[in-house]
Amino acid sequence: MPRGSSATRRSPEHAWLVTGPLGILAVVLSVALGVLSDEPVGKWLPAAAILGLVVVSEMPMLHFVIRRQTMSFTITEIPLLFALFLLPPLTVVLVFTLGSLIAQLLRRFAQPKLWFNVAKAAAASSLASLVVLALPDMRGFGMGTWFILFAAVGSHTLVTLVAVAALIAVIHGTPAGWETVRSSGPGLVTAAINVAVGLVIVLCIRATWWSALLLLALAGATAVLYRSYAQFFRQHRTLADVYELTKAMSERGQDGTLADSLLGRVRAIMQAETATLWLPAQGRHPEVLLTARVDERGLLDISRTPALARQRACEEGRTIAAGSRVGGDRDIREALRGAGVKDVIVTPLRSGQAVIGSLEVVNRLGDIGHFTEADLPVFETIAAHAAVALENSRLVDRLRHDAYHDGLTNLPNRRRVTGALEEAVRVRAPNEVVALLLFDVAGLRQVNESVGHAAGDRVLVEVAARLRASAPSAALVGRVGSDEFVVTLRMESTDAALDLAAELREQIRDRMVFDVLVLDIDTVVGVAVHPDHGDDPATLLQRADLAVTRAKSAPDGIQLFSPGLESRSSRRLGLAGDLRRALDHAEVEVYYQPKVTLTDRRLVGVECLARWVHPAHGTVAPEDFVAVAEHTGQLPELTRLVLGEALRRSRDWTSGGNTLAVSVNISPRTLADQQFPALVQGMLAEYGVAPELLTLEIREAGVLDGTERAVPGLRRLRDIGVRLAVDDFGTGHSSLSYLRRLPVNEVKVDRSFVQGMATDPVDLAIVNAVVTLSQQFGLAVVAEGVESELTLELLQDIGCQIGQGFLFSRPLPYERLEAWFAAQTDSDAQTGPADVRRLRAVP
């Protein structure tokens, strides 16, 4: 279909709308000439000679193409001047009508154009003869005769111009007719020059017939000079047009309108009916077939080029031309005749040695126009420039695409998503929200480490494909992080956004099968909406990310942003500098929580916990400032502080005769540090503490992640003699049997199960299973969160050995822990053998 509105064009058969009136005018004027003239016909010998001149003069010397019509520059004014001066009126009309008919037959014009030209010649010559008859008689060859001949030839030229303009207006519309009139200036000047030349010829011949020889020589030289000049002019114009084309392609190649700029200019330079650009499908680029046609303002998606010509040009990598002036293979010329095409040129477009498409022109404009051998190098030059421009355009497009898309999944990246969010916020209707759904792929790191990054990449590609397939068509799906995807679109409400998040999450959670590999991949979703949660993309993305963090602990894995999430995140960000100062000034304290045996409540050790009271914010939760320390590089210093304080207290207790084990929590990042075992060994030696008195606790997610990543560090610590414990066991998804392969000594059951075992049979069964299997593996079991006597009794019943919790004591600073020790010593001294010691919680 056209890419622009097309001009109205009628069939050439409508030329009779102009030819008919011209014929009638010629008949009327001829009758008037026969009535008014005393001697309407005669002088047949000069008439025959002038007839020959008319036929020769009708052969064009220069062509001008206006749309599909060819206007030719001729010298018909010269024989007309001779005829008007020498012949009777009706003889002039007869000579020019017959001469025009013979010339049109020799040029093999189509019927409509042939009869139009004959009628035009008859009407114009009739009017010119009538002008001569109406003016005074020509006496001699003076100024009066010159004026009469100028007036008569001028009327002939005006009738010709009006007839041609009317014909073009009928076929192509009124604007095209006015275009013909506006471009007639050079033709009128040329007609006046021809009259002057004719007058000079008559003057020379009247002076002496021998001047004809000089005139013939002068005419021959003029013809040679003209042809040389015409050739030079055409070459100069072609070079100028090619330069303008190249300039236009370089300017338009960056904005996606290269084809529009290219094809119209190529068609004009080659004076072709159509110019076509064909590019096959390549990568993400679809097939391109665009055509500029002389009658259309836009581009069409059709082509008149025979498929055989295009196929052969691309396969053989050479220009294929076919037509009456350029020859061509027989089968291609037969294909042209079958398609109703008179000539064609197809040139392959090259990128290095590869053919990337073709540039094609069909049918030289005008009834007598044909492509020639001289057109081939021009067209090949244009094609070479076009190929470079197309490659540059595709390169720019590829760079632009790469700048806004993810290389692995081909989804829009963060920059593209940001732009889309800005646009969505700008055009949002008052009753709509702009929803941002942020999906975080859980467990991707474990997939990378266990089965390789190639498998992880396949997971990401599959997640992207499922999101694209499941998301609404109006949604934009993008990838904004290593394992983070977004879906954004305008929706009717926040509830609809949450429903969509749940639906998409379910689609992603389906099992993924890659050859023999089967993976269960889950995601969590954070949701933020405009205008409730922000007005700019950066804020929406940040708040969706905060919601994702909270969604990891949500039961359904979906979290809508709330202001409370941002306050905690902002608070963490502001704590970074304060934590550095607190570490430098020893403002981070170590608290101690006792660990006791559940059967006789005997103290067996303490867990050392970092505590920080901020001067402005008050007590800061450990998970907050530990997270800050991890992200700001202050974690090693915080670990050394707690470890050093724990070893110092253990040394002091041992020196006082109360040997007591200490436990210190370390993060997975600390465990991955190759220098950490050496640091522990050095600090044990520095404080003189036996290695077996130190227990290092690592959270389940840090050691039971399905990989062997933590094993080397654990083994090096075990070789030192340090005890190792798995903290918060049960919160992850690890198999109990995996404990057998780890060099650990102790398992700490998470408080969430211990606190619920008195009311929830499932929690009781989980704790029972952990205790039973751990003991079978030779591991000590510590129950966290013991807060009631009933819980204590249940733990005793299932055989758990050690516990800690508020039933015994909260985490205490060193001074209060000493008071707690003293209270237990007093209790031991006053209690008889039959008494049962009950340790009271220290508030």
Coordinates of N, CA and C in Angstrom, one line a residue, residues 712-840:
P712 N 35.8 -25.8 51.6 CA 37.2 -25.6 51.8 C 37.5 -24.7 53.0
G713 N 36.7 -23.6 53.2 CA 36.9 -22.7 54.3 C 36.6 -23.4 55.6
L714 N 35.5 -24.2 55.6 CA 35.1 -24.9 56.8 C 36.2 -25.9 57.2
R715 N 36.8 -26.6 56.3 CA 37.8 -27.6 56.6 C 39.0 -26.9 57.2
R716 N 39.4 -25.8 56.6 CA 40.6 -25.1 57.2 C 40.4 -24.7 58.6
L717 N 39.1 -24.2 58.9 CA 38.8 -23.8 60.3 C 38.8 -25.1 61.2
R718 N 38.2 -26.2 60.7 CA 38.2 -27.4 61.5 C 39.6 -27.9 61.8
D719 N 40.5 -27.8 60.8 CA 41.9 -28.2 61.0 C 42.5 -27.4 62.1
I720 N 42.1 -26.2 62.3 CA 42.7 -25.4 63.4 C 42.2 -25.9 64.8
G721 N 41.1 -26.5 64.8 CA 40.5 -27.0 66.0 C 39.3 -26.3 66.5
V722 N 38.8 -25.3 65.7 CA 37.7 -24.5 66.0 C 36.4 -25.3 65.8
R723 N 35.4 -25.2 66.7 CA 34.1 -25.8 66.4 C 33.3 -25.0 65.5
L724 N 32.5 -25.7 64.7 CA 31.6 -25.1 63.6 C 30.2 -25.4 63.9
A725 N 29.3 -24.5 63.7 CA 27.9 -24.7 63.9 C 27.1 -24.1 62.7
V726 N 26.0 -24.8 62.4 CA 25.1 -24.3 61.4 C 23.9 -23.5 62.1
D727 N 23.9 -22.2 61.9 CA 22.9 -21.4 62.6 C 21.6 -21.3 61.8
D728 N 20.5 -21.1 62.6 CA 19.1 -20.9 62.0 C 18.7 -22.0 61.1
F729 N 19.1 -23.3 61.5 CA 18.8 -24.4 60.6 C 17.3 -24.6 60.5
G730 N 16.8 -24.9 59.3 CA 15.4 -25.1 59.0 C 14.8 -24.0 58.2
T731 N 15.4 -22.8 58.2 CA 14.8 -21.7 57.5 C 15.0 -21.8 56.0
G732 N 16.0 -22.5 55.5 CA 16.2 -22.7 54.1 C 15.5 -23.9 53.6
H733 N 16.0 -24.4 52.4 CA 15.4 -25.6 51.8 C 16.4 -26.7 51.6
S734 N 17.3 -26.8 52.6 CA 18.4 -27.8 52.5 C 18.0 -29.2 52.9
S735 N 18.6 -30.2 52.4 CA 18.4 -31.5 52.8 C 19.2 -31.8 54.1
L736 N 18.5 -32.5 55.0 CA 19.2 -32.9 56.3 C 20.4 -33.8 56.0
S737 N 20.3 -34.6 55.0 CA 21.4 -35.5 54.7 C 22.7 -34.8 54.2
Y738 N 22.5 -33.5 53.8 CA 23.7 -32.8 53.3 C 24.6 -32.5 54.5
L739 N 24.1 -32.5 55.7 CA 24.9 -32.2 56.9 C 26.0 -33.2 57.0
R740 N 25.8 -34.4 56.5 CA 26.9 -35.5 56.6 C 28.1 -35.1 55.9
R741 N 28.0 -34.3 54.8 CA 29.2 -34.0 54.0 C 29.9 -32.7 54.5
L742 N 29.4 -32.1 55.5 CA 30.0 -30.8 56.0 C 30.8 -31.1 57.3
P743 N 31.9 -30.4 57.4 CA 32.8 -30.6 58.6 C 32.3 -29.7 59.8
V744 N 31.0 -29.9 60.2 CA 30.5 -29.1 61.3 C 30.3 -30.0 62.5
N745 N 30.2 -29.3 63.7 CA 30.0 -30.0 65.0 C 28.7 -29.8 65.6
E746 N 27.9 -28.8 65.1 CA 26.8 -28.4 65.9 C 25.7 -27.9 64.9
V747 N 24.4 -28.1 65.3 CA 23.3 -27.6 64.6 C 22.4 -26.8 65.5
K748 N 22.1 -25.6 65.1 CA 21.2 -24.7 65.9 C 19.8 -24.6 65.2
V749 N 18.8 -25.2 65.9 CA 17.5 -25.2 65.3 C 16.9 -23.8 65.4
D750 N 16.3 -23.3 64.3 CA 15.8 -21.9 64.3 C 14.7 -21.7 65.3
R751 N 14.7 -20.5 65.8 CA 13.7 -20.1 66.9 C 12.3 -20.2 66.4
S752 N 12.0 -20.0 65.1 CA 10.7 -20.0 64.6 C 10.0 -21.4 64.8
F753 N 10.8 -22.5 64.7 CA 10.3 -23.8 64.9 C 10.2 -24.1 66.4
V754 N 11.2 -23.7 67.2 CA 11.2 -24.0 68.6 C 10.0 -23.3 69.3
Q755 N 9.8 -22.0 69.0 CA 8.7 -21.3 69.6 C 7.3 -21.8 69.2
G756 N 7.2 -22.4 68.1 CA 5.9 -22.9 67.6 C 5.7 -24.4 68.0
M757 N 6.6 -25.1 68.5 CA 6.5 -26.6 68.7 C 5.5 -26.9 69.8
A758 N 5.2 -25.9 70.7 CA 4.2 -26.2 71.8 C 2.8 -26.1 71.3
T759 N 2.6 -25.4 70.1 CA 1.2 -25.2 69.6 C 1.0 -25.8 68.2
D760 N 2.1 -26.1 67.5 CA 2.0 -26.6 66.1 C 2.6 -28.0 66.0
P761 N 1.9 -29.0 65.7 CA 2.5 -30.3 65.6 C 3.5 -30.4 64.5
V762 N 3.3 -29.6 63.4 CA 4.3 -29.7 62.3 C 5.6 -29.2 62.8
D763 N 5.7 -28.0 63.5 CA 6.9 -27.5 64.1 C 7.6 -28.5 65.0
L764 N 6.7 -29.2 65.8 CA 7.3 -30.2 66.7 C 7.9 -31.4 66.0
A765 N 7.3 -31.8 64.9 CA 7.8 -32.9 64.1 C 9.1 -32.5 63.4
I766 N 9.2 -31.2 63.0 CA 10.4 -30.7 62.3 C 11.6 -30.7 63.3
V767 N 11.3 -30.2 64.5 CA 12.4 -30.1 65.5 C 12.8 -31.5 65.9
N768 N 11.8 -32.4 66.0 CA 12.1 -33.8 66.4 C 13.0 -34.5 65.3
A769 N 12.7 -34.2 64.1 CA 13.5 -34.8 63.0 C 14.9 -34.3 63.0
V770 N 15.0 -32.9 63.1 CA 16.3 -32.3 63.1 C 17.2 -32.9 64.3
V771 N 16.6 -33.0 65.5 CA 17.4 -33.5 66.6 C 17.8 -34.9 66.4
T772 N 16.8 -35.7 65.9 CA 17.1 -37.2 65.8 C 18.2 -37.4 64.8
L773 N 18.1 -36.8 63.6 CA 19.1 -37.0 62.5 C 20.4 -36.4 62.9
S774 N 20.4 -35.3 63.5 CA 21.7 -34.6 63.9 C 22.5 -35.5 64.9
Q775 N 21.7 -36.1 65.8 CA 22.4 -36.9 66.8 C 22.9 -38.2 66.2
Q776 N 22.2 -38.7 65.2 CA 22.7 -39.9 64.4 C 24.0 -39.5 63.7
F777 N 24.1 -38.3 63.2 CA 25.3 -37.8 62.5 C 26.4 -37.4 63.5
G778 N 26.2 -37.5 64.8 CA 27.2 -37.2 65.8 C 27.3 -35.7 66.0
L779 N 26.2 -34.9 65.8 CA 26.3 -33.5 65.9 C 25.5 -33.1 67.1
A780 N 26.0 -32.1 67.8 CA 25.3 -31.5 69.0 C 24.2 -30.6 68.4
V781 N 23.1 -30.5 69.2 CA 21.9 -29.7 68.8 C 21.7 -28.7 69.8
V782 N 21.5 -27.4 69.4 CA 21.2 -26.3 70.2 C 19.8 -25.7 69.8
A783 N 18.9 -25.6 70.7 CA 17.6 -25.1 70.4 C 17.6 -23.6 70.7
E784 N 17.3 -22.7 69.7 CA 17.2 -21.3 69.9 C 15.8 -20.9 70.3
G785 N 15.6 -19.8 71.0 CA 14.3 -19.3 71.3 C 13.5 -20.1 72.3
V786 N 14.1 -20.6 73.4 CA 13.4 -21.3 74.4 C 12.8 -20.3 75.4
E787 N 11.5 -20.2 75.4 CA 10.9 -19.1 76.2 C 9.9 -19.6 77.2
S788 N 9.6 -20.9 77.2 CA 8.5 -21.3 78.1 C 8.9 -22.7 78.7
E789 N 8.4 -23.0 79.9 CA 8.7 -24.3 80.5 C 8.1 -25.4 79.7
L790 N 7.0 -25.2 79.0 CA 6.4 -26.3 78.2 C 7.4 -26.6 77.0
T791 N 7.9 -25.6 76.4 CA 8.9 -25.8 75.3 C 10.1 -26.6 75.8
L792 N 10.5 -26.2 77.0 CA 11.7 -26.8 77.6 C 11.4 -28.3 77.8
E793 N 10.2 -28.7 78.3 CA 9.9 -30.1 78.6 C 9.8 -30.9 77.3
L794 N 9.2 -30.2 76.3 CA 9.1 -30.9 75.0 C 10.5 -31.2 74.4
L795 N 11.4 -30.2 74.5 CA 12.8 -30.4 74.0 C 13.5 -31.5 74.8
Q796 N 13.3 -31.6 76.1 CA 13.9 -32.7 76.9 C 13.3 -34.0 76.5
D797 N 12.0 -34.1 76.1 CA 11.4 -35.3 75.7 C 12.0 -35.9 74.5
I798 N 12.3 -35.0 73.5 CA 12.9 -35.5 72.2 C 14.4 -35.6 72.2
G799 N 15.0 -35.3 73.4 CA 16.4 -35.5 73.5 C 17.3 -34.4 73.1
C800 N 16.8 -33.2 73.0 CA 17.7 -32.0 72.7 C 18.6 -31.7 73.9
Q801 N 19.8 -31.4 73.7 CA 20.8 -31.3 74.8 C 20.9 -29.9 75.4
I802 N 21.0 -28.9 74.5 CA 21.4 -27.5 74.8 C 20.3 -26.6 74.3
G803 N 20.1 -25.5 75.0 CA 19.2 -24.5 74.6 C 19.6 -23.1 75.0
Q804 N 19.0 -22.1 74.4 CA 19.2 -20.7 74.7 C 18.0 -20.0 74.4
G805 N 17.7 -19.0 75.2 CA 16.5 -18.2 75.0 C 16.1 -17.4 76.2
F806 N 15.0 -16.6 76.1 CA 14.6 -15.7 77.2 C 14.2 -16.4 78.5
L807 N 13.9 -17.7 78.4 CA 13.6 -18.5 79.6 C 14.8 -18.5 80.5
F808 N 16.0 -18.5 79.9 CA 17.2 -18.5 80.7 C 17.8 -17.1 80.9
S809 N 17.9 -16.4 79.8 CA 18.5 -15.0 79.8 C 18.4 -14.4 78.4
R810 N 18.2 -13.1 78.4 CA 18.3 -12.3 77.2 C 19.8 -12.1 77.0
P811 N 20.2 -11.6 75.8 CA 21.6 -11.2 75.6 C 21.9 -10.0 76.5
L812 N 23.1 -10.1 77.2 CA 23.4 -9.2 78.3 C 24.8 -8.6 78.0
P813 N 25.0 -7.3 78.4 CA 26.3 -6.7 78.4 C 27.2 -7.4 79.4
Y814 N 28.5 -7.2 79.3 CA 29.4 -8.0 80.1 C 29.1 -7.8 81.6
E815 N 28.9 -6.6 82.1 CA 28.7 -6.3 83.5 C 27.5 -7.0 84.0
R816 N 26.4 -7.1 83.3 CA 25.2 -7.7 83.7 C 25.3 -9.2 83.6
L817 N 26.1 -9.7 82.7 CA 26.4 -11.1 82.6 C 27.2 -11.6 83.8
E818 N 28.1 -10.8 84.3 CA 28.8 -11.1 85.5 C 27.9 -11.2 86.7
A819 N 26.9 -10.3 86.8 CA 25.9 -10.4 87.9 C 25.1 -11.7 87.7
W820 N 24.8 -12.0 86.5 CA 24.0 -13.3 86.3 C 24.9 -14.5 86.7
F821 N 26.2 -14.5 86.4 CA 27.1 -15.5 86.9 C 27.1 -15.6 88.4
A822 N 27.1 -14.5 89.1 CA 27.2 -14.4 90.5 C 25.9 -15.0 91.1
A823 N 24.8 -14.7 90.5 CA 23.5 -15.2 91.0 C 23.5 -16.7 90.9
Q824 N 24.0 -17.2 89.8 CA 24.0 -18.7 89.6 C 24.9 -19.4 90.6
T825 N 26.0 -18.7 91.0 CA 27.0 -19.3 91.9 C 26.3 -19.3 93.3
D826 N 25.6 -18.2 93.7 CA 24.9 -18.2 95.0 C 23.9 -19.3 95.0
S827 N 23.2 -19.5 93.9 CA 22.1 -20.5 93.9 C 22.7 -21.9 94.0
D828 N 23.9 -22.1 93.4 CA 24.5 -23.4 93.6 C 24.9 -23.7 95.0
A829 N 25.4 -22.7 95.7 CA 25.8 -22.9 97.1 C 24.7 -23.1 98.0
Q830 N 23.5 -22.6 97.8 CA 22.4 -22.7 98.7 C 21.4 -23.9 98.4
T831 N 21.6 -24.5 97.3 CA 20.7 -25.5 96.9 C 21.1 -26.9 97.3
G832 N 20.2 -27.6 98.0 CA 20.6 -29.0 98.4 C 20.5 -30.0 97.3
P833 N 20.9 -31.2 97.5 CA 20.9 -32.2 96.5 C 19.6 -32.5 95.9
A834 N 18.6 -32.3 96.8 CA 17.2 -32.7 96.3 C 16.5 -31.5 95.6
D835 N 17.2 -30.3 95.7 CA 16.5 -29.2 95.0 C 16.8 -29.2 93.5
V836 N 15.8 -28.7 92.8 CA 15.9 -28.6 91.3 C 16.2 -27.1 91.0
R837 N 17.3 -26.8 90.4 CA 17.6 -25.4 90.1 C 16.8 -24.9 88.9
R838 N 16.2 -23.7 89.1 CA 15.4 -23.1 88.0 C 16.1 -21.7 87.7
L839 N 16.7 -21.6 86.6 CA 17.3 -20.3 86.3 C 16.3 -19.3 85.9
R840 N 16.3 -18.2 86.5 CA 15.3 -17.1 86.1 C 15.8 -16.3 84.9

